[in-house]
mmCIF file of C-alpha atoms in Angstrom:
data_model
loop_
_atom_site.group_PDB
_atom_site.id
_atom_site.type_symbol
_atom_site.label_atom_id
_atom_site.label_comp_id
_atom_site.label_asym_id
_atom_site.label_seq_id
_atom_site.Cartn_x
_atom_site.Cartn_y
_atom_site.Cartn_z
ATOM 1 C CA GLY Q 1 0.000 0.000 0.000
ATOM 2 C CA THR Q 2 1.444 3.354 -0.985
ATOM 3 C CA VAL Q 3 0.479 6.989 -0.892
ATOM 4 C CA GLY Q 4 0.530 8.901 -4.162
ATOM 5 C CA SER Q 5 1.662 5.969 -6.279
ATOM 6 C CA ASN Q 6 1.344 6.901 -9.963
ATOM 7 C CA THR Q 7 1.149 4.384 -12.782
ATOM 8 C CA LYS Q 8 2.224 7.071 -15.214
ATOM 9 C CA ALA Q 9 5.829 5.922 -14.653
ATOM 10 C CA ASP Q 10 4.936 3.118 -17.065
ATOM 11 C CA HIS Q 11 3.876 5.695 -19.689
ATOM 12 C CA ARG Q 12 7.173 7.503 -19.334
ATOM 13 C CA THR Q 13 9.111 4.241 -19.746
ATOM 14 C CA SER Q 14 7.208 3.482 -22.942
ATOM 15 C CA PHE Q 15 8.074 6.907 -24.281
ATOM 16 C CA ALA Q 16 11.778 6.414 -23.522
ATOM 17 C CA VAL Q 17 11.818 3.204 -25.555
ATOM 18 C CA LEU Q 18 10.122 4.957 -28.448
ATOM 19 C CA TRP Q 19 12.477 7.912 -28.312
ATOM 20 C CA LEU Q 20 15.629 5.792 -28.291
ATOM 21 C CA SER Q 21 14.535 3.585 -31.154
ATOM 22 C CA PRO Q 22 16.726 4.508 -34.176
ATOM 23 C CA HIS Q 23 14.175 3.024 -36.574
ATOM 24 C CA LEU Q 24 11.522 5.657 -35.915
ATOM 25 C CA PRO Q 25 11.415 8.743 -38.174
ATOM 26 C CA ALA Q 26 12.363 11.994 -36.401
ATOM 27 C CA MET Q 27 8.877 13.477 -36.883
ATOM 28 C CA MET Q 28 7.271 10.435 -35.209
ATOM 29 C CA ARG Q 29 9.756 10.676 -32.334
ATOM 30 C CA ARG Q 30 8.892 14.361 -31.824
ATOM 31 C CA GLY Q 31 5.188 13.424 -31.939
ATOM 32 C CA ALA Q 32 5.806 10.752 -29.345
ATOM 33 C CA LEU Q 33 7.523 13.343 -27.138
ATOM 34 C CA CYS Q 34 4.567 15.746 -27.412
ATOM 35 C CA MET Q 35 2.016 13.018 -26.659
ATOM 36 C CA SER Q 36 4.071 11.804 -23.729
ATOM 37 C CA LEU Q 37 4.386 15.290 -22.246
ATOM 38 C CA VAL Q 38 0.663 15.841 -22.664
ATOM 39 C CA GLY Q 39 -0.008 12.486 -20.997
ATOM 40 C CA VAL Q 40 2.256 13.286 -18.040
ATOM 41 C CA ALA Q 41 0.744 16.742 -17.562
ATOM 42 C CA SER Q 42 -2.886 15.716 -18.058
ATOM 43 C CA GLY Q 43 -3.533 14.175 -14.673
ATOM 44 C CA LYS Q 44 -2.303 13.983 -11.124
ATOM 45 C CA ILE Q 45 -2.886 11.837 -8.064
ATOM 46 C CA TYR Q 46 -3.099 14.113 -5.037
ATOM 47 C CA PHE Q 47 -3.550 11.284 -2.579
ATOM 48 C CA SER Q 48 -3.932 7.512 -2.669
ATOM 49 C CA GLU Q 49 -3.968 4.837 -0.008
ATOM 50 C CA THR Q 50 -4.341 1.055 -0.133
ATOM 51 C CA PHE Q 51 -3.484 0.499 3.559
ATOM 52 C CA GLY Q 52 -0.404 -1.611 3.050
ATOM 53 C CA ASP Q 53 2.531 -1.762 5.466
ATOM 54 C CA GLY Q 54 3.171 1.442 7.391
ATOM 55 C CA TRP Q 55 -0.316 2.913 7.004
ATOM 56 C CA GLU Q 56 -0.256 3.912 10.691
ATOM 57 C CA SER Q 57 2.570 6.362 9.979
ATOM 58 C CA ARG Q 58 0.521 8.062 7.265
ATOM 59 C CA TRP Q 59 -2.696 8.435 9.282
ATOM 60 C CA THR Q 60 -3.298 10.299 12.542
ATOM 61 C CA PRO Q 61 -5.885 9.030 15.059
ATOM 62 C CA SER Q 62 -8.114 11.758 16.473
ATOM 63 C CA LYS Q 63 -7.977 12.540 20.197
ATOM 64 C CA TRP Q 64 -11.219 14.539 20.034
ATOM 65 C CA LYS Q 65 -13.220 11.967 22.045
ATOM 66 C CA GLU Q 66 -10.297 10.394 23.921
ATOM 67 C CA SER Q 67 -11.009 12.157 27.246
ATOM 68 C CA GLU Q 68 -14.639 10.963 27.191
ATOM 69 C CA GLY Q 69 -13.596 7.345 26.689
ATOM 70 C CA THR Q 70 -15.712 7.040 23.529
ATOM 71 C CA ALA Q 71 -12.905 7.000 20.948
ATOM 72 C CA GLY Q 72 -13.017 3.777 18.931
ATOM 73 C CA LYS Q 73 -10.005 1.777 17.812
ATOM 74 C CA TRP Q 74 -9.011 1.282 14.161
ATOM 75 C CA VAL Q 75 -7.450 -2.026 13.075
ATOM 76 C CA ALA Q 76 -6.169 -3.414 9.775
ATOM 77 C CA SER Q 77 -8.418 -6.149 8.374
ATOM 78 C CA ALA Q 78 -9.477 -7.733 5.088
ATOM 79 C CA GLY Q 79 -12.733 -8.902 6.645
ATOM 80 C CA LYS Q 80 -14.516 -12.211 6.272
ATOM 81 C CA TRP Q 81 -14.355 -12.395 2.468
ATOM 82 C CA PHE Q 82 -11.318 -11.489 0.389
ATOM 83 C CA SER Q 83 -9.360 -12.502 -2.679
ATOM 84 C CA ASP Q 84 -5.873 -11.774 -1.307
ATOM 85 C CA GLU Q 85 -5.738 -11.101 2.433
ATOM 86 C CA VAL Q 86 -2.746 -8.753 2.156
ATOM 87 C CA GLU Q 87 -3.912 -6.906 -0.965
ATOM 88 C CA ASP Q 88 -7.520 -6.590 0.253
ATOM 89 C CA LYS Q 89 -6.647 -5.376 3.732
ATOM 90 C CA GLY Q 90 -8.192 -2.045 4.726
ATOM 91 C CA ILE Q 91 -8.826 -0.222 7.999
ATOM 92 C CA GLN Q 92 -11.750 -1.301 10.143
ATOM 93 C CA THR Q 93 -13.844 0.244 12.910
ATOM 94 C CA SER Q 94 -13.346 -2.477 15.499
ATOM 95 C CA GLU Q 95 -15.768 -1.574 18.320
ATOM 96 C CA ASP Q 96 -19.463 -0.842 18.834
ATOM 97 C CA SER Q 97 -21.006 2.426 20.041
ATOM 98 C CA LYS Q 98 -17.879 4.508 19.521
ATOM 99 C CA PHE Q 99 -16.664 7.611 17.713
ATOM 100 C CA PHE Q 100 -14.031 6.879 15.074
ATOM 101 C CA GLY Q 101 -11.699 9.665 13.994
ATOM 102 C CA LEU Q 102 -8.754 9.235 11.630
ATOM 103 C CA SER Q 103 -7.187 11.535 9.041
ATOM 104 C CA ALA Q 104 -4.298 11.791 6.607
ATOM 105 C CA GLY Q 105 -2.695 14.925 5.247
ATOM 106 C CA PHE Q 106 -1.221 15.603 1.812
ATOM 107 C CA ASP Q 107 0.280 18.497 -0.127
ATOM 108 C CA SER Q 108 -2.268 21.292 -0.434
ATOM 109 C CA PHE Q 109 -3.876 21.809 -3.826
ATOM 110 C CA SER Q 110 -6.782 23.643 -5.428
ATOM 111 C CA ASN Q 111 -9.241 22.039 -7.814
ATOM 112 C CA GLU Q 112 -9.692 25.286 -9.748
ATOM 113 C CA GLY Q 113 -9.993 24.657 -13.483
ATOM 114 C CA LYS Q 114 -9.967 20.862 -13.297
ATOM 115 C CA GLU Q 115 -12.088 17.870 -12.428
ATOM 116 C CA LEU Q 116 -11.821 16.551 -8.899
ATOM 117 C CA ILE Q 117 -12.390 12.828 -8.360
ATOM 118 C CA ILE Q 118 -12.760 11.405 -4.848
ATOM 119 C CA GLN Q 119 -13.151 7.644 -4.635
ATOM 120 C CA TYR Q 120 -13.061 4.988 -1.902
ATOM 121 C CA GLN Q 121 -14.419 1.593 -0.840
ATOM 122 C CA ALA Q 122 -16.642 0.838 2.155
ATOM 123 C CA LYS Q 123 -17.634 -2.604 3.400
ATOM 124 C CA TYR Q 124 -20.070 -3.113 6.300
ATOM 125 C CA GLU Q 125 -19.233 -6.451 7.914
ATOM 126 C CA LYS Q 126 -22.483 -6.044 9.876
ATOM 127 C CA ASP Q 127 -25.443 -3.683 9.805
ATOM 128 C CA VAL Q 128 -24.280 -0.359 11.268
ATOM 129 C CA GLU Q 129 -27.832 0.253 12.634
ATOM 130 C CA CYS Q 130 -27.036 3.923 13.247
ATOM 131 C CA GLY Q 131 -23.890 5.519 11.914
ATOM 132 C CA GLY Q 132 -21.928 6.774 8.949
ATOM 133 C CA GLY Q 133 -19.390 5.520 6.443
ATOM 134 C CA TYR Q 134 -18.523 8.848 4.791
ATOM 135 C CA VAL Q 135 -15.305 10.769 4.239
ATOM 136 C CA LYS Q 136 -14.526 14.426 4.840
ATOM 137 C CA ILE Q 137 -12.069 16.295 2.622
ATOM 138 C CA GLY Q 138 -10.887 19.736 3.614
ATOM 139 C CA PRO Q 139 -8.111 22.313 3.968
ATOM 140 C CA LYS Q 140 -4.800 21.563 5.639
ATOM 141 C CA MET Q 141 -5.106 21.093 9.426
ATOM 142 C CA SER Q 142 -2.554 22.499 11.848
ATOM 143 C CA ASP Q 143 -3.136 19.676 14.357
ATOM 144 C CA ALA Q 144 -4.647 16.450 13.017
ATOM 145 C CA THR Q 145 -5.133 15.026 16.539
ATOM 146 C CA THR Q 146 -7.975 17.542 17.085
ATOM 147 C CA PHE Q 147 -9.899 16.334 14.013
ATOM 148 C CA GLY Q 148 -13.599 15.797 14.783
ATOM 149 C CA ASP Q 149 -17.105 17.118 14.273
ATOM 150 C CA PRO Q 150 -16.116 20.806 14.829
ATOM 151 C CA THR Q 151 -13.373 20.599 12.163
ATOM 152 C CA GLY Q 152 -14.169 22.547 9.005
ATOM 153 C CA TYR Q 153 -14.222 20.680 5.694
ATOM 154 C CA ASN Q 154 -14.908 21.364 2.017
ATOM 155 C CA ILE Q 155 -16.828 18.218 1.050
ATOM 156 C CA MET Q 156 -18.456 15.354 2.945
ATOM 157 C CA PHE Q 157 -19.403 12.294 0.906
ATOM 158 C CA GLY Q 158 -20.680 8.792 1.656
ATOM 159 C CA PRO Q 159 -23.367 6.651 3.291
ATOM 160 C CA ASP Q 160 -25.220 7.582 6.479
ATOM 161 C CA LYS Q 161 -28.003 5.698 8.253
ATOM 162 C CA CYS Q 162 -29.986 5.770 11.466
ATOM 163 C CA GLY Q 163 -32.938 3.422 11.672
ATOM 164 C CA TYR Q 164 -35.224 3.995 8.698
ATOM 165 C CA THR Q 165 -33.502 7.276 7.781
ATOM 166 C CA LYS Q 166 -30.741 6.548 5.296
ATOM 167 C CA ARG Q 167 -29.036 8.373 2.446
ATOM 168 C CA THR Q 168 -25.756 8.950 0.685
ATOM 169 C CA HIS Q 169 -24.522 12.282 1.984
ATOM 170 C CA LEU Q 170 -23.059 14.903 -0.315
ATOM 171 C CA ILE Q 171 -22.428 18.156 1.528
ATOM 172 C CA PHE Q 172 -20.503 21.151 0.184
ATOM 173 C CA ASN Q 173 -19.191 23.944 2.350
ATOM 174 C CA TYR Q 174 -19.987 27.377 0.948
ATOM 175 C CA LYS Q 175 -18.775 30.514 2.708
ATOM 176 C CA GLY Q 176 -18.508 28.688 6.028
ATOM 177 C CA LYS Q 177 -21.899 26.969 5.812
ATOM 178 C CA ASN Q 178 -22.320 23.218 5.229
ATOM 179 C CA VAL Q 179 -24.982 22.913 2.524
ATOM 180 C CA LEU Q 180 -26.920 19.658 2.108
ATOM 181 C CA LYS Q 181 -28.371 18.560 -1.198
ATOM 182 C CA LYS Q 182 -32.030 19.604 -1.551
ATOM 183 C CA SER Q 183 -33.091 15.981 -2.047
ATOM 184 C CA ASP Q 184 -31.322 12.899 -0.688
ATOM 185 C CA LEU Q 185 -29.140 10.638 -2.790
ATOM 186 C CA ALA Q 186 -30.025 6.944 -2.753
ATOM 187 C CA TYR Q 187 -28.535 4.748 -0.033
ATOM 188 C CA LYS Q 188 -26.722 1.760 -1.523
ATOM 189 C CA GLN Q 189 -24.776 0.432 1.471
ATOM 190 C CA GLU Q 190 -26.885 -2.718 1.671
ATOM 191 C CA GLY Q 191 -25.738 -6.298 1.248
ATOM 192 C CA GLU Q 192 -24.023 -7.136 4.489
ATOM 193 C CA GLY Q 193 -20.393 -8.108 4.079
ATOM 194 C CA THR Q 194 -19.799 -6.839 0.546
ATOM 195 C CA SER Q 195 -17.761 -3.831 -0.594
ATOM 196 C CA HIS Q 196 -19.245 -0.776 -2.299
ATOM 197 C CA LEU Q 197 -17.353 1.716 -4.442
ATOM 198 C CA TYR Q 198 -18.067 5.429 -4.013
ATOM 199 C CA ARG Q 199 -16.991 7.942 -6.640
ATOM 200 C CA LEU Q 200 -17.611 11.685 -6.616
ATOM 201 C CA VAL Q 201 -16.671 13.871 -9.589
ATOM 202 C CA VAL Q 202 -16.822 17.661 -9.180
ATOM 203 C CA LYS Q 203 -16.467 19.485 -12.506
ATOM 204 C CA PRO Q 204 -15.418 23.037 -13.446
ATOM 205 C CA ASP Q 205 -18.818 23.664 -15.056
ATOM 206 C CA ASN Q 206 -20.368 23.455 -11.553
ATOM 207 C CA THR Q 207 -21.870 20.025 -12.158
ATOM 208 C CA VAL Q 208 -21.497 16.946 -10.004
ATOM 209 C CA LEU Q 209 -21.485 13.230 -10.797
ATOM 210 C CA VAL Q 210 -21.994 10.501 -8.189
ATOM 211 C CA GLU Q 211 -21.440 6.825 -8.943
ATOM 212 C CA ILE Q 212 -21.843 3.908 -6.561
ATOM 213 C CA ASP Q 213 -20.570 0.503 -7.675
ATOM 214 C CA GLU Q 214 -19.886 2.043 -11.119
ATOM 215 C CA GLU Q 215 -23.569 2.940 -11.499
ATOM 216 C CA LYS Q 216 -24.555 6.587 -11.933
ATOM 217 C CA ILE Q 217 -26.992 7.577 -9.203
ATOM 218 C CA TYR Q 218 -26.864 11.352 -9.710
ATOM 219 C CA GLU Q 219 -25.673 13.961 -12.160
ATOM 220 C CA GLY Q 220 -26.710 17.573 -11.749
ATOM 221 C CA SER Q 221 -25.934 21.178 -10.947
ATOM 222 C CA LEU Q 222 -24.471 22.709 -7.805
ATOM 223 C CA LYS Q 223 -26.463 25.867 -8.532
ATOM 224 C CA GLU Q 224 -29.790 24.092 -8.844
ATOM 225 C CA ASP Q 225 -29.572 21.226 -6.338
ATOM 226 C CA TRP Q 226 -27.775 22.933 -3.435
ATOM 227 C CA GLU Q 227 -28.932 26.200 -1.886
ATOM 228 C CA MET Q 228 -25.555 27.863 -2.095
ATOM 229 C CA LEU Q 229 -26.612 31.016 -3.909
ATOM 230 C CA ALA Q 230 -29.430 33.325 -2.908
ATOM 231 C CA ALA Q 231 -32.679 32.833 -4.839
ATOM 232 C CA LYS Q 232 -32.790 34.587 -8.227
ATOM 233 C CA GLU Q 233 -36.298 35.844 -7.523
ATOM 234 C CA ILE Q 234 -38.129 36.801 -4.341
ATOM 235 C CA SER Q 235 -41.681 37.817 -3.463
ATOM 236 C CA ASP Q 236 -42.218 41.555 -3.857
ATOM 237 C CA PRO Q 237 -42.457 42.904 -0.279
ATOM 238 C CA ASP Q 238 -44.491 45.895 -1.558
ATOM 239 C CA ASP Q 239 -47.114 43.716 -3.217
ATOM 240 C CA LYS Q 240 -50.093 43.391 -0.856
ATOM 241 C CA LYS Q 241 -53.183 41.217 -1.111
ATOM 242 C CA PRO Q 242 -56.247 43.330 -2.093
ATOM 243 C CA SER Q 243 -58.704 43.803 0.764
ATOM 244 C CA ASP Q 244 -61.535 42.345 -1.345
ATOM 245 C CA TRP Q 245 -59.577 39.280 -2.391
ATOM 246 C CA VAL Q 246 -61.600 36.118 -1.769
ATOM 247 C CA ASP Q 247 -59.484 33.033 -1.163
ATOM 248 C CA ASP Q 248 -62.177 30.775 0.318
ATOM 249 C CA SER Q 249 -63.322 28.365 -2.383
ATOM 250 C CA MET Q 250 -66.441 27.335 -0.405
ATOM 251 C CA MET Q 251 -68.993 29.331 1.578
ATOM 252 C CA ASP Q 252 -72.101 28.835 3.753
ATOM 253 C CA ASP Q 253 -75.304 28.688 1.744
ATOM 254 C CA PRO Q 254 -77.217 31.852 2.761
ATOM 255 C CA GLU Q 255 -80.497 30.184 1.707
ATOM 256 C CA ASP Q 256 -80.027 27.220 4.023
ATOM 257 C CA LYS Q 257 -81.851 27.647 7.359
ATOM 258 C CA LYS Q 258 -82.094 25.325 10.346
ATOM 259 C CA PRO Q 259 -85.587 23.729 10.491
ATOM 260 C CA ALA Q 260 -87.756 25.011 13.353
ATOM 261 C CA ASP Q 261 -88.318 21.456 14.649
ATOM 262 C CA TRP Q 262 -84.624 20.502 14.619
ATOM 263 C CA VAL Q 263 -83.728 18.848 17.919
ATOM 264 C CA GLU Q 264 -80.106 19.269 19.087
ATOM 265 C CA GLU Q 265 -80.554 18.083 22.694
ATOM 266 C CA LYS Q 266 -79.083 14.606 23.019
ATOM 267 C CA ARG Q 267 -80.673 13.943 26.428
ATOM 268 C CA MET Q 268 -84.095 14.869 27.835
ATOM 269 C CA VAL Q 269 -85.915 14.727 31.180
ATOM 270 C CA ASP Q 270 -87.790 11.482 31.706
ATOM 271 C CA THR Q 271 -91.324 12.783 32.197
ATOM 272 C CA ASP Q 272 -92.591 9.346 33.205
ATOM 273 C CA ALA Q 273 -90.298 9.180 36.214
ATOM 274 C CA LYS Q 274 -91.994 9.618 39.608
ATOM 275 C CA LYS Q 275 -90.521 10.718 42.894
ATOM 276 C CA PRO Q 276 -90.161 7.661 45.165
ATOM 277 C CA ASP Q 277 -92.647 7.498 48.051
ATOM 278 C CA ASP Q 278 -89.866 7.101 50.597
ATOM 279 C CA TRP Q 279 -87.876 10.101 49.306
ATOM 280 C CA ASP Q 280 -87.078 12.483 52.189
ATOM 281 C CA ASP Q 281 -86.214 15.975 50.928
ATOM 282 C CA GLU Q 282 -84.503 16.880 54.180
ATOM 283 C CA GLU Q 283 -82.245 13.825 54.173
ATOM 284 C CA ASP Q 284 -81.968 13.059 50.444
ATOM 285 C CA GLY Q 285 -82.080 16.593 49.039
ATOM 286 C CA GLU Q 286 -84.422 18.005 46.425
ATOM 287 C CA TRP Q 287 -85.553 15.280 44.023
ATOM 288 C CA GLU Q 288 -84.850 15.750 40.308
ATOM 289 C CA ALA Q 289 -86.234 13.609 37.540
ATOM 290 C CA PRO Q 290 -83.560 11.571 35.719
ATOM 291 C CA THR Q 291 -82.681 12.127 32.049
ATOM 292 C CA LYS Q 292 -82.902 9.704 29.162
ATOM 293 C CA ASP Q 293 -81.824 9.583 25.482
ATOM 294 C CA ASN Q 294 -83.876 12.004 23.411
ATOM 295 C CA PRO Q 295 -85.686 10.042 20.677
ATOM 296 C CA GLY Q 296 -86.069 13.241 18.632
ATOM 297 C CA TYR Q 297 -82.308 14.044 18.640
ATOM 298 C CA LYS Q 298 -80.990 14.757 15.115
ATOM 299 C CA GLY Q 299 -77.391 15.754 15.866
ATOM 300 C CA ASP Q 300 -75.638 19.096 15.483
ATOM 301 C CA TRP Q 301 -77.046 21.113 12.622
ATOM 302 C CA SER Q 302 -74.634 22.763 10.196
ATOM 303 C CA VAL Q 303 -75.336 24.986 7.261
ATOM 304 C CA LYS Q 304 -74.864 23.547 3.785
ATOM 305 C CA ARG Q 305 -71.630 24.545 1.979
ATOM 306 C CA ILE Q 306 -71.655 25.738 -1.628
ATOM 307 C CA SER Q 307 -69.031 26.943 -4.115
ATOM 308 C CA ASN Q 308 -68.053 30.555 -3.522
ATOM 309 C CA PRO Q 309 -68.875 32.601 -6.648
ATOM 310 C CA GLY Q 310 -66.404 35.296 -5.552
ATOM 311 C CA TYR Q 311 -63.450 32.894 -5.170
ATOM 312 C CA LYS Q 312 -60.311 34.210 -6.893
ATOM 313 C CA GLY Q 313 -57.836 31.487 -6.006
ATOM 314 C CA PHE Q 314 -54.734 31.403 -3.818
ATOM 315 C CA TRP Q 315 -53.075 34.803 -3.660
ATOM 316 C CA GLU Q 316 -49.325 35.184 -3.730
ATOM 317 C CA ALA Q 317 -47.119 38.200 -4.136
ATOM 318 C CA LYS Q 318 -45.597 38.785 -7.533
ATOM 319 C CA LYS Q 319 -41.960 37.838 -8.044
ATOM 320 C CA ILE Q 320 -39.176 40.351 -8.540
ATOM 321 C CA ALA Q 321 -35.432 40.028 -9.097
ATOM 322 C CA ASN Q 322 -33.593 39.418 -5.832
ATOM 323 C CA PRO Q 323 -31.202 42.342 -5.249
ATOM 324 C CA GLU Q 324 -29.034 40.029 -3.084
ATOM 325 C CA TYR Q 325 -28.594 37.410 -5.811
ATOM 326 C CA VAL Q 326 -25.060 37.190 -7.107
ATOM 327 C CA ASP Q 327 -24.149 34.535 -9.646
ATOM 328 C CA GLU Q 328 -20.900 32.673 -9.115
ATOM 329 C CA GLU Q 329 -19.088 30.681 -11.763
ATOM 330 C CA ALA Q 330 -16.666 28.922 -9.405
ATOM 331 C CA LEU Q 331 -18.951 27.251 -6.870
ATOM 332 C CA TYR Q 332 -17.096 23.992 -7.495
ATOM 333 C CA SER Q 333 -13.682 25.473 -6.662
ATOM 334 C CA TYR Q 334 -11.838 25.330 -3.336
ATOM 335 C CA ALA Q 335 -8.524 27.060 -2.715
ATOM 336 C CA ASP Q 336 -7.141 24.381 -0.432
ATOM 337 C CA PHE Q 337 -7.531 20.646 -0.066
ATOM 338 C CA GLY Q 338 -5.030 19.219 2.420
ATOM 339 C CA PHE Q 339 -6.644 16.349 4.349
ATOM 340 C CA ILE Q 340 -9.037 13.444 4.075
ATOM 341 C CA GLY Q 341 -10.549 11.868 7.137
ATOM 342 C CA PHE Q 342 -13.166 9.658 8.737
ATOM 343 C CA ASP Q 343 -15.200 11.308 11.496
ATOM 344 C CA LEU Q 344 -17.858 8.749 12.369
ATOM 345 C CA TRP Q 345 -20.221 7.574 15.082
ATOM 346 C CA GLN Q 346 -21.269 3.934 14.735
ATOM 347 C CA VAL Q 347 -23.633 1.888 16.898
ATOM 348 C CA LYS Q 348 -22.280 -1.263 15.249
ATOM 349 C CA GLY Q 349 -18.662 -1.178 14.078
ATOM 350 C CA GLY Q 350 -16.995 -3.549 11.640
ATOM 351 C CA THR Q 351 -16.800 -1.185 8.648
ATOM 352 C CA ILE Q 352 -13.752 -1.635 6.404
ATOM 353 C CA PHE Q 353 -12.464 1.235 4.241
ATOM 354 C CA ASP Q 354 -9.926 0.746 1.472
ATOM 355 C CA ASN Q 355 -8.479 1.951 -1.846
ATOM 356 C CA ILE Q 356 -8.846 5.711 -1.426
ATOM 357 C CA ILE Q 357 -7.809 7.988 -4.265
ATOM 358 C CA ILE Q 358 -8.071 11.730 -4.899
ATOM 359 C CA THR Q 359 -7.130 12.649 -8.445
ATOM 360 C CA ASP Q 360 -8.037 14.702 -11.500
ATOM 361 C CA ASP Q 361 -7.435 11.751 -13.822
ATOM 362 C CA LYS Q 362 -10.321 9.334 -14.479
ATOM 363 C CA SER Q 363 -7.963 6.605 -15.691
ATOM 364 C CA GLU Q 364 -6.216 6.589 -12.305
ATOM 365 C CA ALA Q 365 -9.554 6.294 -10.508
ATOM 366 C CA ASP Q 366 -10.559 3.529 -12.927
ATOM 367 C CA ALA Q 367 -7.392 1.600 -12.051
ATOM 368 C CA PHE Q 368 -8.429 1.691 -8.371
ATOM 369 C CA ALA Q 369 -11.974 0.719 -9.348
ATOM 370 C CA LYS Q 370 -10.583 -2.491 -10.870
ATOM 371 C CA LYS Q 371 -9.359 -3.483 -7.394
ATOM 372 C CA TRP Q 372 -12.943 -3.128 -6.126
ATOM 373 C CA LYS Q 373 -14.353 -5.027 -9.115
ATOM 374 C CA ALA Q 374 -12.091 -8.024 -8.551
ATOM 375 C CA LEU Q 375 -12.847 -8.110 -4.812
ATOM 376 C CA SER Q 376 -16.567 -7.579 -5.407
ATOM 377 C CA GLU Q 377 -16.776 -10.648 -7.637
ATOM 378 C CA VAL Q 378 -15.125 -12.799 -4.963
ATOM 379 C CA GLU Q 379 -17.402 -11.388 -2.241
ATOM 380 C CA ALA Q 380 -20.512 -11.993 -4.353
ATOM 381 C CA ALA Q 381 -19.498 -15.622 -4.981
ATOM 382 C CA LYS Q 382 -18.709 -16.258 -1.303
ATOM 383 C CA LYS Q 383 -21.916 -14.580 -0.180
ATOM 384 C CA LYS Q 384 -23.888 -16.761 -2.589
ATOM 385 C CA GLU Q 385 -22.159 -19.881 -1.212
ATOM 386 C CA GLU Q 386 -22.965 -18.843 2.347
ATOM 387 C CA ASP Q 387 -26.598 -18.011 1.549
ATOM 388 C CA GLU Q 388 -27.092 -21.336 -0.224
ATOM 389 C CA ALA Q 389 -25.452 -23.218 2.641
ATOM 390 C CA LYS Q 390 -27.821 -21.540 5.110
ATOM 391 C CA LYS Q 391 -30.836 -22.507 2.996
ATOM 392 C CA ALA Q 392 -29.613 -26.091 2.740
ATOM 393 C CA GLU Q 393 -29.103 -26.330 6.503
ATOM 394 C CA THR Q 394 -32.516 -24.974 7.459
ATOM 395 C CA PRO Q 395 -34.764 -28.097 7.059
ATOM 396 C CA GLU Q 396 -32.180 -30.378 8.685
ATOM 397 C CA THR Q 397 -31.635 -27.964 11.548
ATOM 398 C CA LYS Q 398 -35.381 -27.724 12.135
ATOM 399 C CA SER Q 399 -35.647 -31.516 12.180
ATOM 400 C CA GLU Q 400 -32.759 -31.798 14.666
ATOM 401 C CA ASP Q 401 -34.293 -29.113 16.872
ATOM 402 C CA LYS Q 402 -37.629 -30.964 16.877
ATOM 403 C CA GLU Q 403 -35.914 -34.222 17.848
ATOM 404 C CA ASP Q 404 -34.095 -32.448 20.671
ATOM 405 C CA ASP Q 405 -37.391 -30.974 21.887
ATOM 406 C CA ASP Q 406 -39.052 -34.424 21.776
ATOM 407 C CA ASP Q 407 -36.167 -35.910 23.770
ATOM 408 C CA ASP Q 408 -36.440 -33.144 26.359
ATOM 409 C CA ALA Q 409 -40.192 -33.691 26.668
ATOM 410 C CA GLU Q 410 -39.646 -37.447 27.155
ATOM 411 C CA ASP Q 411 -37.058 -36.775 29.886
ATOM 412 C CA ASP Q 412 -39.492 -34.435 31.670
ATOM 413 C CA LYS Q 413 -42.294 -37.059 31.937
ATOM 414 C CA PRO Q 414 -43.052 -38.334 35.492
ATOM 415 C CA ASP Q 415 -41.890 -41.898 36.253
ATOM 416 C CA SER Q 416 -45.481 -43.107 36.528
ATOM 417 C CA GLU Q 417 -46.179 -42.048 32.934
ATOM 418 C CA GLU Q 418 -43.053 -43.753 31.662
ATOM 419 C CA MET Q 419 -44.248 -46.996 33.237
#
């Protein structure tokens, strides 16, 4: 596992062979030089991590929750299913009901004028129940041990779940405010024990692409789908609803009158009741006839409702240009990226993260995606084997359990019954 490893060294080697070949025409050699230089300059890996040997020296555990005793421990693990235990090893949240904080720094860069690709793998060995599996990417930190919820970041991306509430988070910081997407992105971190690949692409045209497991789940505009900018139009504060505006669609029928014989009293005095002969007013108090259900009761009367002929509809103020609206062509751009980190609370731990890359070169991200693809195929096959084995065991297990229950019942019988 290395940080910042770049496969472009292979491209440069190929160029050197071409350049030294005496059989190539000079023009072709110059063309090869130009293409090679373009290839070298076209993309860059700002950070990459596969969690090989020495990963602890590249990552800093957070001490934010250490004093409270709620800081969880990170361990290296490939999990239950893997293709190559060394190659597929990532970092895992190893405890339940803990905060997990871990970050790595890299040389500061700005994504101005270029695509930014952030990609990583997450595997839930068990259902997290309530917790996150997202990453935070932000400006260089002066002290990585303080990394935690109060730490400012540029982008937060990845799965989050608590009970029935679940989504893939994508939050952008704009002028100090963390702005959530207007509508949630789909949550794909299902399938216990298998790895999922998260890719975020932020483009210079202020659009965003999100892929999970190489499937596009969102593509859209920062301007339209995040409330970063003020609204283009606002309601005119000087526009007032006319005093004669009618916004009730229905009205009481003025012709409808309550019938004179309508009975609204639910109970009535029982006129047939007689004062008992032995009733003593001095001892028993003044006698009152009891009440009974009123046979003439018709319920509460209400006037009939009819359509209002004066109804004008729902009134709203007219729209005017918002004087506070200012367009911005560089919403996507951040002056400084210098760290990536995990700042998570998890009820159930066991999450494994691996194969992180931050780059502006899709081919480099694709190379990391191949690692996920190969592992994913192994995980899918092993999960299928396990699921089929469980199904096969079920009838036999039930039969064995029934036999055990019958044996227990036989043992519990009194001696007289056994005779």
